[in-house]
Amino acid sequence: MSDEQERRARVVLVDDHRMFRAGVQAEIGQTATTGIEVVGEAGDVDQAVTVITATRPDVVLLDVHLPGGGGVEVLRRSAALMAGPEQPVRFLALSVSDAAEDVIGVIRGGARGYVTKTITGTDLVNAVFRVADGDAVFSPRLAGFVLDAFASTDAPPVDEDLDRLTQREREVLRLIARGYAYKEIAKQLFISVKTVESHVSAVLRKLQLSNRHELTRWATARRLV
Amino acid sequence: MTTAAAPSSAEVRPLRKLYRSSEGRWLGGVARGLAGHLGLPVSWVRLVFLVLFFTSGLGALLYAVFWFVVPLGAGGVDSAPRAAKTAKSGKTSRRPDKGKIFAVVVVIAALVALSENLQFGSANAYVWPLLLMGIGVAVVWRQADNARRAHWTEVSRRKRLLPLARSAAGAILVGAGVTGFVVIQGSGRQLGSVLQASLAVLVGIGLLAGPYLVRMTQDLSEERLMRIRAQERAEVAAHVHDSVLHTLTLIQRSSENPREVARLARAQERELRAWLYKGAKGTSKDEEEAPQTLAEAVKATAAEVEDHHGVPVEVVCVGDCPLDEKTTAQVQSAREAMVNAAKYGGEGGAVQVFAEVEGLTVFVSVRDRGPGFDPASVPADRMGVRESIIGRMVRNGGKAEVRSAPGEGTEVVLEMERAQS
């Protein structure tokens, strides 16, 4: 996003490993070069909720495994901040775990994206700004999980159409899973980047909505819930 | 009888505890266990017991004492004859074999003979109640014996009723014995009050000892829990020591070689991850085992390439299917593509592998962020991609496509219709 002028984002880091927080802060938390300002840090669920409520950041980088209930608990207790009338707080899950239950869990909890800790600094900065703008951030792995979740049902019942992925959304996800950037997806499918982003957001919304349908079935089949 | 044979076999097995033999036994396995312990033939020990038996029942007493005191175990004569015997009796272990029946008959006959020959005089009246009590106690003790045996052989028994019935039978026998005592000693009229009194005493003892018993069992189970936890912790520690610490040491040693460091760290991460997440599901798969499904095969291949070339390979799998001839060929093609990507495109970051099974279509894509190339400009005599990727796919009824442009990296797309299963 270096091509855009003076972008700023206030970020809270939630991770129980101090070393890791320091590392992320060193990599992205330099206002001058990245436009990201780390306004708070927390090491467990209680701290996180306090800090997030006090600072109202644009984006929370949230670890999935935390003492006190994990990232899902933080999301649950911050639900009001995500839906409030003011500028909403957005959550981006940042985890070392790429287990399906962790990923799907925080996405259903309301996180706007999920990236693993192997992500590069540049990509992470981009992801933070995208989430701050209200878009969803999908790593290839997350796209894979989502496809897996929705692929298990082949014959869609008519009335569940709302919660199913459209052909286009699947295409977009598939390209994400193959490692394409949004720009490349747009080029490949002859659509605008904005359209790609809206497809991805729609997927995310459906993912959060569809716990009644495929996802529940999928998760129960794998004994994840 | 300990002098001659015991030291010679003690050299072979230095630490031995006396156990009753659980296999090939006639009664309690005492003779066999002793024989094994002393290194003597079983028949000798049995003969000694038999001889002792006729010296006013000393053998029986000894045997009984051994039976109660010595735990049942895997001891005994574990030489060739025993092995042969267990192999033979293994199949018929459900039914009492002839030896057992014979032993029981001999014991009963001897007991009858004994009771007729011995003159107890006035004490004669006490013999039967005593015998009853003895049998009752024996029946209940046998229960513990059975429990131990079940523990040894790890056989889960569905018959819950049997132990209960056994306990009840034992209690009734003992009760009958006591009652017999009372009836003989005094008149039958006092029986009621005596029973009441003994009941009161029993309840009293139960009330007194109950809390201690409860606490003891609680302590025991707690201790067991602690032991299991300690065991788990030891296992984790061992694993961390074996793999993580070694890797960290290696990383420190080769700190001037960033490529090697990255390779080590990634290999370790993958291994630890596999151990953590697969171990939790309780399926300790043999790592040497060849992968059975497409997803497993793709992941294994990616791991191999990653280790070999020191370039991270990220794998995303959607759906899965069993490996067959066609999909195996596809995985091999994917492997070539991964190797190429790691070799020529590894500078641009991780190689991304995506495998999807949708219905009968198997789709694999391998993408790198390297410099890319113009596929049209590749000379016709370069066989790498053409033969080992495209050619292999086409020969197996699939298709492959190489998409690349200078500056945009390379993507190899492999598609295959798998055989109807």
XYZ file of C-alpha atoms in Angstrom:
646
model
C 0.000 0.000 0.000
C 3.032 2.215 -0.308
C 1.522 3.736 -3.389
C -1.229 5.325 -1.349
C -0.625 8.497 0.556
C -0.035 8.559 4.311
C -1.962 5.587 5.552
C -2.144 5.173 9.252
C -3.439 2.443 11.450
C -3.494 2.054 15.196
C -2.798 -1.507 16.218
C -2.951 -3.543 19.419
C -0.800 -6.660 19.660
C -2.213 -9.591 21.597
C 0.162 -12.491 22.070
C 1.364 -14.312 25.137
C 4.932 -14.500 23.889
C 6.749 -11.303 24.707
C 9.495 -12.137 22.248
C 7.043 -12.451 19.460
C 5.338 -9.159 20.306
C 8.720 -7.480 20.294
C 9.489 -9.049 16.942
C 6.243 -7.949 15.335
C 6.569 -4.502 16.812
C 10.062 -4.197 15.394
C 8.890 -5.330 12.014
C 5.713 -3.347 11.547
C 5.415 -0.883 14.382
C 7.382 1.950 12.864
C 5.053 4.805 12.194
C 7.467 6.607 9.910
C 7.981 3.813 7.390
C 4.879 1.680 7.646
C 2.227 3.997 9.006
C 1.396 1.491 11.711
C 1.428 2.576 15.299
C 1.322 -0.032 18.019
C -0.830 1.563 20.709
C -1.042 -1.343 23.094
C 0.041 -4.864 23.917
C -1.522 -7.652 25.897
C -0.467 -11.097 26.980
C -3.739 -12.699 28.034
C -7.478 -12.446 27.528
C -8.270 -10.065 30.411
C -5.460 -7.711 29.536
C -6.451 -7.811 25.902
C -10.051 -6.843 26.557
C -8.955 -4.013 28.841
C -6.393 -2.662 26.406
C -8.684 -2.928 23.393
C -11.542 -1.202 25.188
C -9.251 1.552 26.417
C -7.428 2.260 23.174
C -10.039 1.394 20.536
C -7.471 0.540 17.878
C -8.233 0.099 14.190
C -6.872 -3.411 14.109
C -6.109 -5.998 16.748
C -3.492 -8.588 15.860
C -4.826 -11.517 17.816
C -3.075 -14.710 18.717
C -5.346 -17.758 18.726
C -3.792 -19.487 21.709
C -3.899 -17.266 24.766
C -4.066 -17.915 28.473
C -7.561 -17.291 29.765
C -9.684 -18.737 26.960
C -7.841 -18.009 23.725
C -8.491 -15.589 20.902
C -12.093 -16.735 20.582
C -12.782 -15.505 24.108
C -11.300 -12.096 23.320
C -13.553 -11.892 20.271
C -16.596 -12.880 22.298
C -15.967 -10.259 24.928
C -15.186 -7.561 22.377
C -18.273 -8.229 20.273
C -19.730 -4.831 21.165
C -16.651 -3.054 19.844
C -16.926 -4.800 16.499
C -20.523 -3.790 15.944
C -20.624 -0.398 17.641
C -21.779 2.828 15.968
C -18.287 4.261 16.107
C -15.417 3.174 13.952
C -15.392 -0.590 14.564
C -12.418 -2.470 15.887
C -11.300 -5.170 13.470
C -9.504 -8.334 14.358
C -6.843 -10.099 12.368
C -5.852 -13.479 13.704
C -2.136 -14.108 13.677
C -1.237 -17.553 14.799
C 1.475 -20.140 14.639
C -1.206 -22.774 14.445
C -2.715 -23.607 11.117
C -5.047 -26.249 12.456
C -8.475 -26.056 10.896
C -10.349 -25.793 14.185
C -8.320 -22.765 15.291
C -8.764 -20.998 11.993
C -12.463 -21.639 11.599
C -13.024 -20.884 15.284
C -11.701 -17.321 15.205
C -13.244 -16.557 11.824
C -16.616 -17.594 13.167
C -15.874 -15.505 16.213
C -15.684 -12.443 13.989
C -12.054 -12.061 12.988
C -11.685 -10.440 9.592
C -8.804 -12.556 8.487
C -6.262 -15.123 9.426
C -2.574 -15.185 8.710
C 0.105 -17.466 10.048
C 3.177 -16.218 11.845
C 5.434 -17.184 8.962
C 4.044 -14.209 7.052
C 6.594 -11.606 5.974
C 6.593 -8.126 7.470
C 5.473 -6.503 4.250
C 2.589 -8.882 3.800
C 1.548 -8.364 7.379
C 1.511 -4.597 6.958
C -0.616 -4.986 3.858
C -2.935 -7.338 5.669
C -3.353 -4.871 8.542
C -4.358 -2.083 6.199
C -6.726 -4.312 4.293
C -8.449 -5.364 7.475
C -8.544 -1.754 8.655
C -10.418 -0.942 5.476
C -12.999 -3.548 6.237
C -11.803 -6.197 3.821
C -11.122 -9.791 4.633
C -7.660 -11.233 4.504
C -7.320 -14.800 3.445
C -4.127 -16.746 3.475
C -3.934 -19.607 0.975
C -4.329 -22.008 3.860
C -7.457 -20.343 5.139
C -8.899 -20.373 1.627
C -8.149 -24.087 1.547
C -10.021 -24.679 4.797
C -13.015 -22.692 3.609
C -13.150 -24.562 0.317
C -12.902 -27.795 2.253
C -15.722 -26.712 4.523
C -18.073 -25.869 1.706
C -16.991 -28.572 -0.689
C -18.224 -31.435 1.450
C -21.799 -30.884 0.356
C -22.204 -31.389 -3.350
C -25.937 -31.166 -3.817
C -27.124 -27.801 -2.539
C -30.665 -27.604 -1.223
C -32.458 -24.678 -2.821
C -33.326 -22.754 0.332
C -29.773 -22.799 1.572
C -28.579 -20.903 -1.466
C -27.924 -17.836 0.614
C -25.272 -19.514 2.643
C -23.540 -21.276 -0.164
C -20.598 -20.003 -2.098
C -21.274 -18.857 -5.595
C -19.239 -20.173 -8.472
C -17.301 -16.927 -8.599
C -16.537 -16.947 -4.904
C -15.212 -20.448 -5.187
C -13.054 -19.441 -8.116
C -11.656 -16.544 -6.136
C -10.968 -18.736 -3.148
C -9.345 -21.357 -5.292
C -6.976 -18.791 -6.727
C -6.161 -17.508 -3.268
C -5.418 -21.063 -2.208
C -3.109 -21.370 -5.194
C -1.137 -18.424 -3.913
C -2.413 -15.646 -6.146
C -2.469 -12.085 -4.911
C -5.735 -10.153 -5.169
C -4.353 -8.162 -8.084
C -3.442 -11.314 -9.945
C -6.846 -12.791 -9.286
C -8.465 -9.694 -10.700
C -6.356 -9.981 -13.829
C -7.052 -13.668 -14.222
C -10.808 -13.360 -13.839
C -11.099 -10.031 -15.695
C -12.654 -8.275 -12.731
C -11.504 -5.390 -10.602
C -9.551 -5.787 -7.385
C -12.495 -4.226 -5.607
C -14.730 -7.018 -6.880
C -12.267 -9.611 -5.684
C -12.319 -8.000 -2.275
C -16.077 -7.960 -2.144
C -16.193 -11.640 -3.097
C -13.792 -12.422 -0.314
C -15.812 -10.379 2.155
C -18.926 -12.237 1.094
C -17.187 -15.534 1.743
C -16.216 -14.348 5.175
C -19.763 -13.262 5.955
C -21.117 -16.603 4.800
C -18.545 -18.371 6.862
C -19.767 -16.574 9.947
C -23.381 -17.098 8.992
C -23.299 -20.658 7.936
C -22.653 -22.294 11.243
C -26.167 -23.675 10.969
C -25.407 -25.537 7.822
C -22.329 -26.925 6.174
C -19.855 -25.694 8.686
C -21.528 -27.301 11.640
C -21.843 -30.520 9.792
C -18.274 -30.291 8.658
C -16.999 -29.486 12.092
C -19.018 -32.204 13.765
C -17.874 -34.726 11.237
C -14.323 -33.956 12.241
C -15.178 -33.705 15.919
C -14.038 -30.127 16.067
C -17.030 -28.881 18.006
C 16.735 -78.336 46.767
C 18.059 -74.887 46.184
C 21.691 -75.775 46.060
C 22.474 -77.231 42.717
C 20.428 -75.724 39.979
C 19.523 -72.290 41.238
C 22.862 -70.496 40.856
C 23.354 -71.609 37.266
C 20.097 -70.158 36.055
C 20.430 -67.155 38.327
C 23.336 -66.090 36.165
C 21.081 -65.934 33.186
C 18.374 -63.910 34.876
C 19.947 -61.957 37.698
C 16.855 -60.250 39.127
C 14.036 -62.637 39.755
C 11.034 -62.412 41.958
C 8.962 -65.370 42.847
C 5.734 -65.426 40.905
C 3.134 -68.031 40.484
C 3.000 -69.164 36.934
C -0.051 -68.010 35.060
C 0.458 -70.504 32.311
C 0.336 -74.244 32.248
C -0.659 -74.535 35.855
C -2.711 -77.218 37.529
C -4.053 -75.375 40.518
C -2.595 -72.100 41.629
C 0.532 -72.254 39.560
C 2.603 -72.478 42.721
C 4.579 -75.533 41.752
C 5.324 -74.208 38.303
C 6.283 -70.815 39.666
C 8.558 -72.320 42.274
C 10.093 -74.608 39.702
C 10.807 -71.649 37.493
C 12.267 -69.735 40.375
C 14.472 -72.545 41.548
C 15.340 -73.822 38.127
C 13.982 -77.285 38.755
C 11.659 -79.479 36.715
C 8.029 -78.918 37.626
C 7.407 -82.565 38.318
C 10.017 -82.543 41.080
C 8.375 -79.670 42.853
C 4.984 -81.283 42.494
C 6.354 -84.517 43.854
C 7.826 -82.690 46.850
C 4.487 -81.078 47.540
C 2.735 -84.409 47.238
C 5.155 -86.085 49.634
C 4.867 -83.236 52.088
C 1.103 -83.465 51.773
C 1.096 -86.899 53.303
C 3.161 -85.797 56.232
C 0.091 -84.584 58.099
C -0.949 -82.158 55.364
C 2.076 -79.939 55.517
C 2.223 -79.858 51.717
C -1.312 -78.578 51.453
C -0.634 -75.900 54.030
C 2.523 -74.806 52.262
C 0.766 -74.808 48.947
C -2.076 -72.733 50.347
C 0.312 -70.249 51.887
C 2.202 -69.872 48.618
C -1.038 -69.503 46.738
C -2.187 -66.650 48.911
C 1.070 -64.842 49.379
C 2.868 -65.135 46.073
C 1.474 -62.923 43.336
C 0.487 -64.357 40.039
C 2.893 -63.377 37.313
C 4.722 -64.243 34.211
C 7.272 -66.293 36.123
C 7.534 -69.978 36.022
C 9.484 -72.372 33.915
C 10.077 -70.490 30.736
C 12.140 -73.087 29.009
C 11.161 -75.026 25.955
C 8.788 -77.458 27.662
C 6.735 -74.617 29.081
C 6.577 -72.825 25.810
C 5.377 -75.975 24.149
C 2.886 -76.535 26.892
C 1.470 -73.016 26.757
C 1.196 -73.215 23.029
C -0.768 -76.356 23.413
C -2.934 -75.296 26.298
C -3.419 -71.802 24.917
C -6.262 -72.902 22.738
C -8.018 -74.938 25.366
C -7.483 -72.571 28.250
C -11.224 -71.935 28.495
C -11.948 -75.471 29.503
C -10.322 -77.039 32.547
C -7.770 -79.444 31.199
C -7.216 -82.958 32.420
C -4.305 -82.011 34.600
C -6.364 -79.515 36.513
C -9.217 -81.926 37.059
C -6.789 -84.591 38.120
C -5.165 -82.249 40.625
C -8.502 -81.247 42.110
C -9.596 -84.894 42.393
C -6.344 -85.805 44.112
C -6.688 -82.961 46.567
C -10.273 -83.868 47.416
C -9.429 -87.527 47.816
C -6.515 -86.644 50.024
C -8.693 -84.346 52.121
C -11.296 -87.060 52.590
C -8.637 -89.546 53.502
C -7.118 -87.058 55.873
C -10.368 -86.243 57.623
C -11.164 -89.901 58.114
C -7.767 -90.865 59.336
C -7.180 -88.040 61.728
C -8.857 -88.220 65.076
C -9.953 -84.861 66.266
C -11.977 -86.204 69.090
C -14.241 -83.590 70.504
C -12.766 -81.074 68.119
C -14.082 -83.124 65.209
C -17.225 -81.085 65.192
C -15.266 -77.975 64.379
C -13.637 -79.405 61.294
C -16.527 -78.881 58.916
C -17.307 -75.320 59.930
C -13.599 -74.534 59.708
C -13.409 -76.157 56.319
C -16.434 -74.171 55.153
C -14.874 -70.934 56.329
C -11.624 -71.864 54.693
C -13.300 -72.530 51.387
C -15.266 -69.279 51.687
C -12.124 -67.271 52.293
C -10.368 -69.089 49.500
C -13.175 -68.297 47.082
C -12.973 -64.596 47.886
C -9.183 -64.582 47.692
C -9.329 -66.290 44.369
C -11.168 -63.215 43.226
C -8.174 -61.008 43.841
C -6.183 -63.620 42.053
C -8.486 -63.366 39.044
C -8.327 -59.600 39.063
C -4.596 -59.785 39.007
C -4.650 -62.274 36.226
C -6.978 -60.083 34.224
C -4.559 -57.247 34.777
C -1.709 -59.379 33.573
C -3.333 -60.661 30.482
C -5.159 -57.376 29.795
C -8.297 -59.210 28.870
C -11.414 -57.184 29.425
C -14.086 -59.421 30.766
C -17.693 -58.802 30.122
C -18.882 -61.061 32.879
C -19.585 -58.632 35.664
C -21.874 -61.030 37.401
C -19.306 -63.694 38.051
C -17.135 -61.780 40.558
C -20.238 -60.618 42.408
C -21.592 -64.140 42.605
C -18.209 -65.312 43.757
C -18.085 -62.733 46.528
C -21.559 -63.647 47.632
C -20.753 -67.337 47.614
C -17.655 -66.699 49.659
C -19.548 -64.617 52.169
C -22.290 -67.206 52.460
C -19.777 -69.977 53.008
C -17.982 -68.022 55.704
C -21.317 -67.138 57.266
C -22.349 -70.755 57.231
C -19.100 -71.726 58.843
C -19.527 -69.188 61.616
C -23.095 -70.225 62.116
C -21.977 -73.810 62.313
C -19.581 -72.849 65.040
C -22.270 -71.100 66.948
C -24.781 -73.870 66.521
C -22.332 -76.451 67.719
C -21.060 -74.425 70.585
C -24.245 -73.167 72.030
C -27.827 -73.812 71.302
C -29.601 -72.686 68.171
C -31.722 -70.265 70.116
C -28.891 -67.874 70.639
C -28.190 -67.821 66.962
C -30.329 -64.761 66.321
C -28.736 -62.616 68.939
C -25.257 -63.743 67.951
C -25.944 -62.885 64.326
C -27.241 -59.482 65.405
C -24.191 -58.859 67.513
C -21.808 -59.856 64.769
C -23.726 -57.706 62.313
C -23.390 -54.774 64.694
C -19.685 -55.391 65.006
C -19.306 -55.578 61.237
C -21.221 -52.335 60.718
C -19.162 -50.694 63.407
C -15.943 -51.776 61.811
C -17.224 -50.585 58.474
C -18.075 -47.169 59.901
C -14.693 -46.891 61.555
C -12.667 -48.067 58.625
C -14.826 -46.584 55.878
C -13.322 -43.091 55.768
C -9.824 -44.489 55.775
C -10.669 -46.852 52.975
C -12.237 -44.073 50.944
C -9.282 -41.829 51.473
C -6.918 -44.599 50.616
C -8.613 -45.306 47.302
C -8.701 -41.592 46.554
C -5.030 -41.258 47.334
C -4.327 -44.227 45.160
C -6.180 -42.891 42.153
C -4.623 -39.479 42.649
C -1.232 -41.022 42.773
C -1.954 -42.916 39.610
C -3.038 -39.708 37.895
C 0.136 -37.993 38.982
C 2.152 -40.858 37.690
C 0.449 -40.715 34.300
C 1.067 -36.982 34.127
C 4.683 -37.391 35.064
C 4.993 -40.005 32.381
C 3.500 -37.693 29.774
C 5.754 -34.875 30.831
C 8.742 -37.140 30.585
C 7.674 -38.112 27.095
C 7.339 -34.494 26.010
C 10.675 -33.663 27.587
C 12.281 -36.563 25.810
C 10.847 -35.469 22.494
C 11.872 -31.862 22.983
C 15.305 -33.003 23.941
C 15.676 -35.386 21.053
C 14.477 -33.097 18.342
C 14.156 -29.457 19.317
C 17.261 -29.110 21.415
C 19.345 -30.925 18.843
C 18.059 -28.710 16.102
C 18.751 -25.597 18.127
C 22.279 -26.811 18.741
C 22.775 -27.454 15.055
C 21.418 -24.009 14.273
C 23.878 -22.412 16.668
C 26.724 -24.315 15.082
C 25.860 -23.350 11.542
C 24.787 -19.820 12.316
C 26.943 -18.388 9.553
C 24.965 -20.339 6.974
C 21.486 -18.803 6.824
C 20.201 -21.269 4.248
C 21.111 -24.226 6.386
C 19.643 -22.571 9.451
C 16.379 -21.949 7.683
C 16.298 -25.515 6.436
C 16.889 -26.931 9.899
C 14.341 -24.668 11.496
C 11.704 -25.545 8.942
C 12.320 -29.257 9.153
C 12.081 -29.038 12.920
C 8.938 -26.954 12.805
C 7.249 -29.428 10.526
C 8.259 -32.376 12.645
C 7.157 -30.778 15.894
C 3.889 -29.745 14.330
C 3.217 -33.218 13.065
C 4.049 -34.637 16.456
C 1.873 -32.170 18.354
C -1.212 -32.334 16.212
C -1.143 -35.943 15.128
C -0.169 -37.188 18.554
C -3.225 -35.498 20.019
C -5.491 -37.620 17.907
C -3.929 -40.750 19.301
C -2.888 -42.141 15.981
C 0.806 -42.655 16.186
C 1.398 -43.398 12.564
C 4.627 -44.930 11.530
C 6.537 -42.254 9.748
C 8.122 -44.797 7.489
C 4.763 -45.865 6.230
C 4.145 -44.886 2.652
C 1.322 -42.373 2.228
C -2.006 -43.872 1.244
C -3.906 -40.830 0.099
C -3.283 -37.972 -2.269
C -3.122 -35.285 0.415
C -0.637 -37.286 2.461
C 1.481 -37.988 -0.606
C 1.520 -34.337 -1.663
C 2.461 -33.227 1.844
C 5.188 -35.841 2.124
C 6.575 -34.866 -1.259
C 6.534 -31.184 -0.371
C 8.359 -31.921 2.869
C 10.988 -33.865 0.982
C 11.551 -31.095 -1.531
C 11.644 -28.556 1.259
C 14.345 -30.481 3.082
C 16.318 -31.104 -0.059
C 16.369 -27.648 -1.514
C 16.011 -25.446 1.524
C 13.049 -23.574 0.101
C 9.793 -23.406 2.052
C 6.929 -25.241 0.389
C 3.448 -24.328 1.583
C 0.841 -26.963 0.989
C -2.909 -26.478 0.927
C -5.058 -29.536 0.416
C -8.785 -29.548 -0.227
C -10.501 -32.883 -0.179
C -8.685 -36.145 -0.464
C -8.771 -39.432 -2.303
C -6.903 -42.708 -2.194
C -3.795 -42.981 -4.297
C -4.059 -44.969 -7.477
C -1.821 -45.329 -10.488
C -2.970 -42.101 -12.084
C -2.802 -39.945 -8.992
C 0.580 -41.385 -8.136
C 1.832 -40.251 -11.516
C 0.308 -36.867 -10.819
C 2.119 -36.625 -7.498
C 5.363 -37.514 -9.263
C 4.770 -34.778 -11.809
C 3.966 -32.371 -8.986
C 7.220 -33.379 -7.370
C 9.143 -32.431 -10.507
C 7.311 -29.150 -10.589
C 8.137 -28.496 -6.939
C 11.793 -29.293 -7.510
C 11.897 -26.924 -10.469
C 10.107 -24.239 -8.506
C 12.495 -24.637 -5.591
C 15.525 -24.588 -7.865
C 14.656 -21.710 -10.123
C 11.950 -19.811 -8.308
C 12.946 -20.247 -4.682
C 14.397 -16.777 -4.369
C 10.966 -15.175 -4.572
C 9.659 -16.795 -1.398
C 7.775 -19.928 -0.582
C 6.638 -22.375 -3.221
C 2.887 -22.752 -3.023
C 1.271 -26.094 -3.648
C -2.461 -26.495 -3.905
C -4.142 -29.862 -4.301
C -7.874 -30.260 -4.688
C -10.023 -33.292 -5.163
C -13.476 -32.464 -6.411
C -15.506 -35.431 -7.434
C -13.321 -37.338 -9.836
C -11.154 -34.419 -10.818
C -7.814 -34.084 -9.091
C -6.199 -30.703 -9.464
C -2.689 -29.809 -8.367
C -1.012 -26.483 -8.813
C 2.581 -25.625 -8.001
C 3.430 -21.964 -7.973
C 6.601 -20.041 -7.332
C 7.381 -16.350 -7.216
C 10.657 -16.595 -9.025
C 11.822 -14.710 -12.087
C 9.638 -16.746 -14.405
C 10.431 -17.423 -18.027
C 8.874 -17.398 -21.444
C 7.656 -20.946 -22.137
C 7.854 -20.356 -25.871
C 11.552 -19.580 -25.677
C 12.529 -22.888 -24.133
C 14.562 -24.886 -26.663
C 12.949 -28.026 -27.977
C 15.744 -30.235 -26.717
C 15.135 -29.393 -23.081
C 13.388 -32.449 -21.812
C 12.907 -31.695 -18.111
C 9.528 -30.099 -18.047
C 8.334 -31.613 -21.270
C 8.977 -35.211 -20.339
C 8.821 -35.520 -16.604
C 5.867 -33.239 -16.061
C 3.757 -32.786 -19.181
C 4.696 -36.098 -20.769
C 4.005 -38.089 -17.636
C 0.633 -36.467 -17.154
C -0.425 -37.038 -20.754
C 0.709 -40.658 -20.709
C -1.532 -41.242 -17.715
C -4.512 -39.545 -19.235
C -4.215 -36.149 -17.617
C -3.067 -32.775 -18.760
C -0.471 -30.317 -17.598
C 0.029 -26.693 -18.275
C 2.959 -24.432 -17.492
C 2.043 -20.800 -17.067
C 4.851 -18.393 -16.776
C 5.883 -14.950 -17.818
C 9.089 -13.145 -17.034
C 8.765 -11.403 -13.699
C 5.543 -13.109 -12.687
C 6.754 -16.422 -11.426
C 5.705 -19.801 -12.707
C 2.694 -21.953 -12.131
C 2.412 -25.563 -13.132
C -1.158 -26.826 -13.282
C -1.814 -30.548 -13.290
C -5.246 -32.009 -13.885
C -6.253 -35.632 -13.818
C -9.471 -37.605 -13.904
C -8.987 -40.327 -11.374
C -10.326 -43.797 -11.889
C -13.843 -44.476 -10.725
C -13.601 -46.109 -7.351
